[in-house]
């Protein structure tokens, strides 16, 4: 084998049909007749067998780790293999100990510790095996996705620095990075963090459960009123909720999550469970309190459903479309060149995810774990905003959600390949980075919540009963589906054979 690219091309991809019929970890899914947005995953390759002329740029972004353990004996090989999960555990334990079991200091001491902590976080990421030269996605350009990974590393280091501060100092420092105070973005007074640079202020949390009456109009009211013409709406509270700017943001958010999960059922279940999360934690954050029609109708049946539907229309369009890509120079006319240039910013193709969650207990637990991580990321958005006194309309909240959306697409793709593809032996840099960022965000609101005496109210009894009931029903169904039913089928096949 002279080059890595030739060896990759010589490896046949596992057909989709064989992957569907197997309960073991198979190849990554791709639609027949189209090209995957990510390269087919080759087996792990030995770097020494490739020679000096190996084309490193053709390494798969999922399994193309250069095997540094080659040439070592069986006792030392372990120390030369990538250990992403051990590195994540080591980083989490180290940061937890440094912030929860070390004596508190003043601002000057905490800044020094924060700088050392951010340096430790960067060195921990640098200790991982070198990322593959090819990113997971190639559109609009691999450079874009490498820059996104770099931005996530910066956010990862900034969170680590913030973790070492006290809650009062953190609220003070956040005012200096607020785009509204730096002249970068024009904001209303209600969207600014604090009263100015270095002047934090507590937030009046808004509750959406203050006016829950459905029919508010009198005789002659209109179902949809023009408030500028002083018309009276028949359902004024619902119209106010629909006209709220977060109504549209809700739809866009679930469109983005549909692109991350790439499975309608998974996205739909995730959207329903989050409504139960809001019900369970509204005694901690008043922003979670909503009317019944807001939870059931506007959120689940309208915003979530519409966002998931639009997301999967987007996915299936690119999944079924046949591509005949040509270089820009290959188009003779200016409109053709312009059209091809715009196509560069669209996916080359798209793969749906088939988690096979009902095929084995392991696969279902993996999917439940993915649900938990996504729900935790959503909860972190509200908890960080609440504990750092950041108004909901502040641009920093939007920047964080966009960055998480971009990182989430890469991280979930890597985690999907890691859990469903036998050729993938490592977690992946973006998935590792997402896990560490998620962990540090949790440590921040837990630490600051203890210092500010927040998040101390006990859960209401009905919340405990609700989740205990859900857990019992899930465990019962889990045992029946994966153990009782297969045992009955096995006995039935035995009787037929006799």
mmCIF file of C-alpha atoms in Angstrom, residues 145-417:
data_model
loop_
_atom_site.group_PDB
_atom_site.id
_atom_site.type_symbol
_atom_site.label_atom_id
_atom_site.label_comp_id
_atom_site.label_asym_id
_atom_site.label_seq_id
_atom_site.Cartn_x
_atom_site.Cartn_y
_atom_site.Cartn_z
ATOM 1 C CA UNK A 145 -15.463 23.401 10.910
ATOM 2 C CA UNK A 146 -11.896 23.638 12.181
ATOM 3 C CA UNK A 147 -12.589 27.250 13.189
ATOM 4 C CA UNK A 148 -15.768 26.119 14.965
ATOM 5 C CA UNK A 149 -13.738 23.554 16.911
ATOM 6 C CA UNK A 150 -11.281 26.312 17.812
ATOM 7 C CA UNK A 151 -14.129 28.522 19.041
ATOM 8 C CA UNK A 152 -15.378 25.636 21.198
ATOM 9 C CA UNK A 153 -11.894 25.258 22.696
ATOM 10 C CA UNK A 154 -11.909 28.972 23.564
ATOM 11 C CA UNK A 155 -15.330 28.579 25.203
ATOM 12 C CA UNK A 156 -14.067 25.502 27.058
ATOM 13 C CA UNK A 157 -11.113 27.475 28.464
ATOM 14 C CA UNK A 158 -13.258 30.513 29.327
ATOM 15 C CA UNK A 159 -15.691 28.316 31.278
ATOM 16 C CA UNK A 160 -12.790 26.756 33.155
ATOM 17 C CA UNK A 161 -11.508 30.209 34.121
ATOM 18 C CA UNK A 162 -14.997 31.269 35.240
ATOM 19 C CA UNK A 163 -15.364 28.118 37.336
ATOM 20 C CA UNK A 164 -12.519 29.209 39.621
ATOM 21 C CA UNK A 165 -14.190 32.553 40.482
ATOM 22 C CA UNK A 166 -16.738 33.295 43.174
ATOM 23 C CA UNK A 167 -20.345 33.869 42.153
ATOM 24 C CA UNK A 168 -20.144 37.623 42.816
ATOM 25 C CA UNK A 169 -16.890 37.981 40.872
ATOM 26 C CA UNK A 170 -18.298 35.875 38.014
ATOM 27 C CA UNK A 171 -21.329 38.141 37.730
ATOM 28 C CA UNK A 172 -18.990 41.126 37.762
ATOM 29 C CA UNK A 173 -16.706 39.657 35.081
ATOM 30 C CA UNK A 174 -19.569 38.702 32.757
ATOM 31 C CA UNK A 175 -20.526 42.362 32.397
ATOM 32 C CA UNK A 176 -17.178 43.029 30.687
ATOM 33 C CA UNK A 177 -17.808 40.436 27.930
ATOM 34 C CA UNK A 178 -21.379 41.563 27.303
ATOM 35 C CA UNK A 179 -21.548 42.683 23.635
ATOM 36 C CA UNK A 180 -24.203 45.229 24.613
ATOM 37 C CA UNK A 181 -21.746 47.137 26.814
ATOM 38 C CA UNK A 182 -18.854 46.954 24.348
ATOM 39 C CA UNK A 183 -20.625 48.657 21.458
ATOM 40 C CA UNK A 184 -20.664 45.477 19.354
ATOM 41 C CA UNK A 185 -24.446 45.034 19.429
ATOM 42 C CA UNK A 186 -27.253 47.494 20.011
ATOM 43 C CA UNK A 187 -29.448 46.179 22.798
ATOM 44 C CA UNK A 188 -32.398 47.389 24.788
ATOM 45 C CA UNK A 189 -31.901 48.118 28.461
ATOM 46 C CA UNK A 190 -33.663 44.886 29.356
ATOM 47 C CA UNK A 191 -31.196 42.817 27.329
ATOM 48 C CA UNK A 192 -28.042 44.216 28.933
ATOM 49 C CA UNK A 193 -26.175 42.371 31.663
ATOM 50 C CA UNK A 194 -26.105 44.640 34.697
ATOM 51 C CA UNK A 195 -26.256 48.420 34.689
ATOM 52 C CA UNK A 196 -22.879 48.839 33.004
ATOM 53 C CA UNK A 197 -19.323 47.535 33.046
ATOM 54 C CA UNK A 198 -18.653 46.053 36.462
ATOM 55 C CA UNK A 199 -22.175 46.794 37.732
ATOM 56 C CA UNK A 200 -24.187 43.534 37.924
ATOM 57 C CA UNK A 201 -27.845 43.503 38.841
ATOM 58 C CA UNK A 202 -30.291 40.779 39.775
ATOM 59 C CA UNK A 203 -32.854 39.749 37.188
ATOM 60 C CA UNK A 204 -36.600 39.884 37.662
ATOM 61 C CA UNK A 205 -37.436 36.396 36.427
ATOM 62 C CA UNK A 206 -40.514 36.329 34.245
ATOM 63 C CA UNK A 207 -43.198 33.728 34.846
ATOM 64 C CA UNK A 208 -45.367 32.527 31.955
ATOM 65 C CA UNK A 209 -48.014 31.114 34.298
ATOM 66 C CA UNK A 210 -49.464 34.379 35.605
ATOM 67 C CA UNK A 211 -52.325 34.615 33.073
ATOM 68 C CA UNK A 212 -53.640 31.230 31.977
ATOM 69 C CA UNK A 213 -57.240 32.076 31.093
ATOM 70 C CA UNK A 214 -57.973 30.812 27.578
ATOM 71 C CA UNK A 215 -60.985 32.950 26.610
ATOM 72 C CA UNK A 216 -60.466 36.552 27.609
ATOM 73 C CA UNK A 217 -62.547 38.466 25.057
ATOM 74 C CA UNK A 218 -66.032 39.828 25.198
ATOM 75 C CA UNK A 219 -68.756 39.975 22.569
ATOM 76 C CA UNK A 220 -67.384 41.225 19.267
ATOM 77 C CA UNK A 221 -63.820 40.081 19.918
ATOM 78 C CA UNK A 222 -61.650 38.596 17.162
ATOM 79 C CA UNK A 223 -59.716 35.330 17.166
ATOM 80 C CA UNK A 224 -56.678 37.202 15.892
ATOM 81 C CA UNK A 225 -56.836 40.888 16.702
ATOM 82 C CA UNK A 226 -54.801 43.768 15.344
ATOM 83 C CA UNK A 227 -53.654 45.422 18.545
ATOM 84 C CA UNK A 228 -52.507 48.511 16.659
ATOM 85 C CA UNK A 229 -56.138 49.141 15.719
ATOM 86 C CA UNK A 230 -57.282 48.634 19.321
ATOM 87 C CA UNK A 231 -59.065 45.396 18.425
ATOM 88 C CA UNK A 232 -59.881 43.038 21.292
ATOM 89 C CA UNK A 233 -58.562 39.457 20.967
ATOM 90 C CA UNK A 234 -60.799 36.601 22.065
ATOM 91 C CA UNK A 235 -57.817 34.654 23.413
ATOM 92 C CA UNK A 236 -55.534 37.463 24.466
ATOM 93 C CA UNK A 237 -53.155 35.404 26.585
ATOM 94 C CA UNK A 238 -52.558 32.883 23.800
ATOM 95 C CA UNK A 239 -52.089 35.630 21.211
ATOM 96 C CA UNK A 240 -49.518 37.313 23.475
ATOM 97 C CA UNK A 241 -47.632 34.025 23.788
ATOM 98 C CA UNK A 242 -47.643 33.464 20.013
ATOM 99 C CA UNK A 243 -46.427 36.996 19.350
ATOM 100 C CA UNK A 244 -43.588 36.588 21.853
ATOM 101 C CA UNK A 245 -40.169 36.478 20.157
ATOM 102 C CA UNK A 246 -39.337 33.194 21.869
ATOM 103 C CA UNK A 247 -42.184 31.473 19.999
ATOM 104 C CA UNK A 248 -40.238 31.660 16.735
ATOM 105 C CA UNK A 249 -36.973 30.906 18.560
ATOM 106 C CA UNK A 250 -38.606 27.725 19.872
ATOM 107 C CA UNK A 251 -39.344 26.517 16.328
ATOM 108 C CA UNK A 252 -35.817 27.309 15.121
ATOM 109 C CA UNK A 253 -34.343 25.544 18.144
ATOM 110 C CA UNK A 254 -36.161 22.297 17.483
ATOM 111 C CA UNK A 255 -35.319 22.529 13.795
ATOM 112 C CA UNK A 256 -31.677 22.576 14.890
ATOM 113 C CA UNK A 257 -32.134 19.650 17.284
ATOM 114 C CA UNK A 258 -33.771 17.638 14.517
ATOM 115 C CA UNK A 259 -30.600 18.119 12.462
ATOM 116 C CA UNK A 260 -28.514 16.945 15.412
ATOM 117 C CA UNK A 261 -30.504 13.796 16.257
ATOM 118 C CA UNK A 262 -31.581 13.073 12.637
ATOM 119 C CA UNK A 263 -34.359 10.805 13.898
ATOM 120 C CA UNK A 264 -37.957 11.997 14.192
ATOM 121 C CA UNK A 265 -38.915 9.671 17.049
ATOM 122 C CA UNK A 266 -35.846 10.555 19.099
ATOM 123 C CA UNK A 267 -36.419 14.291 18.648
ATOM 124 C CA UNK A 268 -40.123 13.989 19.461
ATOM 125 C CA UNK A 269 -39.529 12.043 22.692
ATOM 126 C CA UNK A 270 -36.828 14.509 23.693
ATOM 127 C CA UNK A 271 -39.205 17.449 23.222
ATOM 128 C CA UNK A 272 -41.897 15.846 25.397
ATOM 129 C CA UNK A 273 -39.484 14.913 28.191
ATOM 130 C CA UNK A 274 -38.168 18.477 28.380
ATOM 131 C CA UNK A 275 -41.674 19.721 29.189
ATOM 132 C CA UNK A 276 -41.618 17.392 32.204
ATOM 133 C CA UNK A 277 -38.211 18.820 33.098
ATOM 134 C CA UNK A 278 -39.717 22.313 33.105
ATOM 135 C CA UNK A 279 -42.536 21.146 35.364
ATOM 136 C CA UNK A 280 -40.070 19.504 37.735
ATOM 137 C CA UNK A 281 -37.743 22.493 38.173
ATOM 138 C CA UNK A 282 -40.137 25.442 38.111
ATOM 139 C CA UNK A 283 -39.759 25.771 41.902
ATOM 140 C CA UNK A 284 -36.071 26.598 41.254
ATOM 141 C CA UNK A 285 -36.507 28.870 38.237
ATOM 142 C CA UNK A 286 -39.787 30.780 37.767
ATOM 143 C CA UNK A 287 -39.049 31.004 34.035
ATOM 144 C CA UNK A 288 -40.018 27.320 33.759
ATOM 145 C CA UNK A 289 -43.573 27.992 35.007
ATOM 146 C CA UNK A 290 -46.025 27.942 32.097
ATOM 147 C CA UNK A 291 -49.736 27.544 31.521
ATOM 148 C CA UNK A 292 -51.099 24.127 30.635
ATOM 149 C CA UNK A 293 -51.915 25.206 27.089
ATOM 150 C CA UNK A 294 -48.401 26.611 26.725
ATOM 151 C CA UNK A 295 -46.846 23.254 27.656
ATOM 152 C CA UNK A 296 -49.172 20.990 25.676
ATOM 153 C CA UNK A 297 -50.412 23.028 22.711
ATOM 154 C CA UNK A 298 -47.917 25.782 21.927
ATOM 155 C CA UNK A 299 -44.745 23.911 22.906
ATOM 156 C CA UNK A 300 -45.285 20.221 22.132
ATOM 157 C CA UNK A 301 -47.982 20.294 19.452
ATOM 158 C CA UNK A 302 -47.010 23.495 17.609
ATOM 159 C CA UNK A 303 -43.443 24.734 18.107
ATOM 160 C CA UNK A 304 -41.699 21.431 18.753
ATOM 161 C CA UNK A 305 -43.679 19.514 16.165
ATOM 162 C CA UNK A 306 -43.252 22.187 13.483
ATOM 163 C CA UNK A 307 -39.518 22.528 14.135
ATOM 164 C CA UNK A 308 -38.963 18.745 14.023
ATOM 165 C CA UNK A 309 -41.072 18.445 10.872
ATOM 166 C CA UNK A 310 -39.156 21.197 9.058
ATOM 167 C CA UNK A 311 -35.868 19.677 10.188
ATOM 168 C CA UNK A 312 -36.722 16.295 8.740
ATOM 169 C CA UNK A 313 -38.027 17.803 5.515
ATOM 170 C CA UNK A 314 -34.582 19.376 5.241
ATOM 171 C CA UNK A 315 -32.871 16.053 6.019
ATOM 172 C CA UNK A 316 -34.927 13.936 3.609
ATOM 173 C CA UNK A 317 -34.491 16.464 0.810
ATOM 174 C CA UNK A 318 -30.713 16.171 0.926
ATOM 175 C CA UNK A 319 -30.893 12.459 1.708
ATOM 176 C CA UNK A 320 -32.856 11.630 -1.449
ATOM 177 C CA UNK A 321 -31.336 14.190 -3.796
ATOM 178 C CA UNK A 322 -28.870 12.996 -6.425
ATOM 179 C CA UNK A 323 -25.764 15.138 -6.742
ATOM 180 C CA UNK A 324 -23.698 15.879 -9.821
ATOM 181 C CA UNK A 325 -21.162 18.217 -8.332
ATOM 182 C CA UNK A 326 -18.947 20.189 -10.729
ATOM 183 C CA UNK A 327 -16.177 22.660 -10.032
ATOM 184 C CA UNK A 328 -17.156 26.320 -10.258
ATOM 185 C CA UNK A 329 -14.884 26.757 -13.258
ATOM 186 C CA UNK A 330 -16.836 24.029 -15.058
ATOM 187 C CA UNK A 331 -19.923 26.233 -15.399
ATOM 188 C CA UNK A 332 -19.718 28.384 -18.538
ATOM 189 C CA UNK A 333 -22.198 31.120 -17.518
ATOM 190 C CA UNK A 334 -22.082 33.619 -14.673
ATOM 191 C CA UNK A 335 -25.510 32.545 -13.258
ATOM 192 C CA UNK A 336 -24.310 28.937 -13.271
ATOM 193 C CA UNK A 337 -21.172 29.873 -11.391
ATOM 194 C CA UNK A 338 -23.225 31.875 -8.872
ATOM 195 C CA UNK A 339 -25.631 28.980 -8.340
ATOM 196 C CA UNK A 340 -22.759 26.538 -7.818
ATOM 197 C CA UNK A 341 -21.184 28.965 -5.348
ATOM 198 C CA UNK A 342 -24.394 29.025 -3.305
ATOM 199 C CA UNK A 343 -24.539 25.214 -3.380
ATOM 200 C CA UNK A 344 -21.142 25.186 -1.714
ATOM 201 C CA UNK A 345 -22.842 26.371 1.487
ATOM 202 C CA UNK A 346 -25.325 23.469 1.460
ATOM 203 C CA UNK A 347 -24.618 19.876 2.551
ATOM 204 C CA UNK A 348 -23.217 17.632 -0.161
ATOM 205 C CA UNK A 349 -25.550 14.932 1.135
ATOM 206 C CA UNK A 350 -27.121 13.903 4.426
ATOM 207 C CA UNK A 351 -27.299 10.704 6.441
ATOM 208 C CA UNK A 352 -30.136 9.808 8.782
ATOM 209 C CA UNK A 353 -29.312 8.083 12.071
ATOM 210 C CA UNK A 354 -30.791 4.698 12.854
ATOM 211 C CA UNK A 355 -30.077 4.136 16.543
ATOM 212 C CA UNK A 356 -31.650 0.622 16.610
ATOM 213 C CA UNK A 357 -32.758 1.436 20.138
ATOM 214 C CA UNK A 358 -35.128 -1.539 20.459
ATOM 215 C CA UNK A 359 -32.696 -4.175 19.212
ATOM 216 C CA UNK A 360 -30.718 -4.612 22.424
ATOM 217 C CA UNK A 361 -30.546 -3.209 25.967
ATOM 218 C CA UNK A 362 -27.188 -1.623 25.214
ATOM 219 C CA UNK A 363 -28.493 0.372 22.259
ATOM 220 C CA UNK A 364 -31.497 1.639 24.204
ATOM 221 C CA UNK A 365 -29.289 2.716 27.117
ATOM 222 C CA UNK A 366 -27.035 4.556 24.640
ATOM 223 C CA UNK A 367 -29.992 6.467 23.213
ATOM 224 C CA UNK A 368 -31.306 7.294 26.694
ATOM 225 C CA UNK A 369 -27.829 8.611 27.524
ATOM 226 C CA UNK A 370 -27.959 10.854 24.443
ATOM 227 C CA UNK A 371 -31.381 12.100 25.584
ATOM 228 C CA UNK A 372 -29.921 12.892 28.995
ATOM 229 C CA UNK A 373 -26.998 14.877 27.559
ATOM 230 C CA UNK A 374 -29.227 16.962 25.281
ATOM 231 C CA UNK A 375 -31.696 17.649 28.088
ATOM 232 C CA UNK A 376 -28.808 18.603 30.358
ATOM 233 C CA UNK A 377 -27.498 21.051 27.769
ATOM 234 C CA UNK A 378 -30.946 22.636 27.530
ATOM 235 C CA UNK A 379 -31.200 22.868 31.312
ATOM 236 C CA UNK A 380 -27.723 24.420 31.536
ATOM 237 C CA UNK A 381 -28.880 27.273 29.285
ATOM 238 C CA UNK A 382 -31.525 28.268 31.835
ATOM 239 C CA UNK A 383 -29.395 27.561 34.912
ATOM 240 C CA UNK A 384 -26.398 29.605 33.707
ATOM 241 C CA UNK A 385 -28.635 32.488 32.670
ATOM 242 C CA UNK A 386 -30.350 32.418 36.038
ATOM 243 C CA UNK A 387 -27.251 32.165 38.255
ATOM 244 C CA UNK A 388 -25.138 34.689 36.284
ATOM 245 C CA UNK A 389 -27.974 37.251 36.008
ATOM 246 C CA UNK A 390 -28.007 37.219 32.197
ATOM 247 C CA UNK A 391 -31.253 38.502 30.618
ATOM 248 C CA UNK A 392 -32.913 36.031 28.227
ATOM 249 C CA UNK A 393 -32.595 38.488 25.333
ATOM 250 C CA UNK A 394 -28.857 39.028 25.812
ATOM 251 C CA UNK A 395 -26.795 38.042 22.708
ATOM 252 C CA UNK A 396 -24.468 35.835 24.797
ATOM 253 C CA UNK A 397 -27.315 33.344 25.223
ATOM 254 C CA UNK A 398 -27.793 33.222 21.461
ATOM 255 C CA UNK A 399 -24.059 32.851 20.812
ATOM 256 C CA UNK A 400 -23.877 29.929 23.212
ATOM 257 C CA UNK A 401 -26.852 28.139 21.639
ATOM 258 C CA UNK A 402 -25.464 28.558 18.104
ATOM 259 C CA UNK A 403 -22.056 27.291 19.200
ATOM 260 C CA UNK A 404 -23.648 24.312 20.926
ATOM 261 C CA UNK A 405 -25.718 23.569 17.827
ATOM 262 C CA UNK A 406 -22.632 23.469 15.612
ATOM 263 C CA UNK A 407 -20.625 21.469 18.143
ATOM 264 C CA UNK A 408 -23.602 19.182 18.769
ATOM 265 C CA UNK A 409 -23.831 18.150 15.124
ATOM 266 C CA UNK A 410 -20.170 17.131 15.140
ATOM 267 C CA UNK A 411 -20.217 15.563 18.613
ATOM 268 C CA UNK A 412 -23.384 13.491 18.099
ATOM 269 C CA UNK A 413 -22.057 12.297 14.739
ATOM 270 C CA UNK A 414 -18.840 11.118 16.394
ATOM 271 C CA UNK A 415 -20.709 9.517 19.289
ATOM 272 C CA UNK A 416 -23.100 7.791 16.860
ATOM 273 C CA UNK A 417 -20.181 6.304 14.936
#
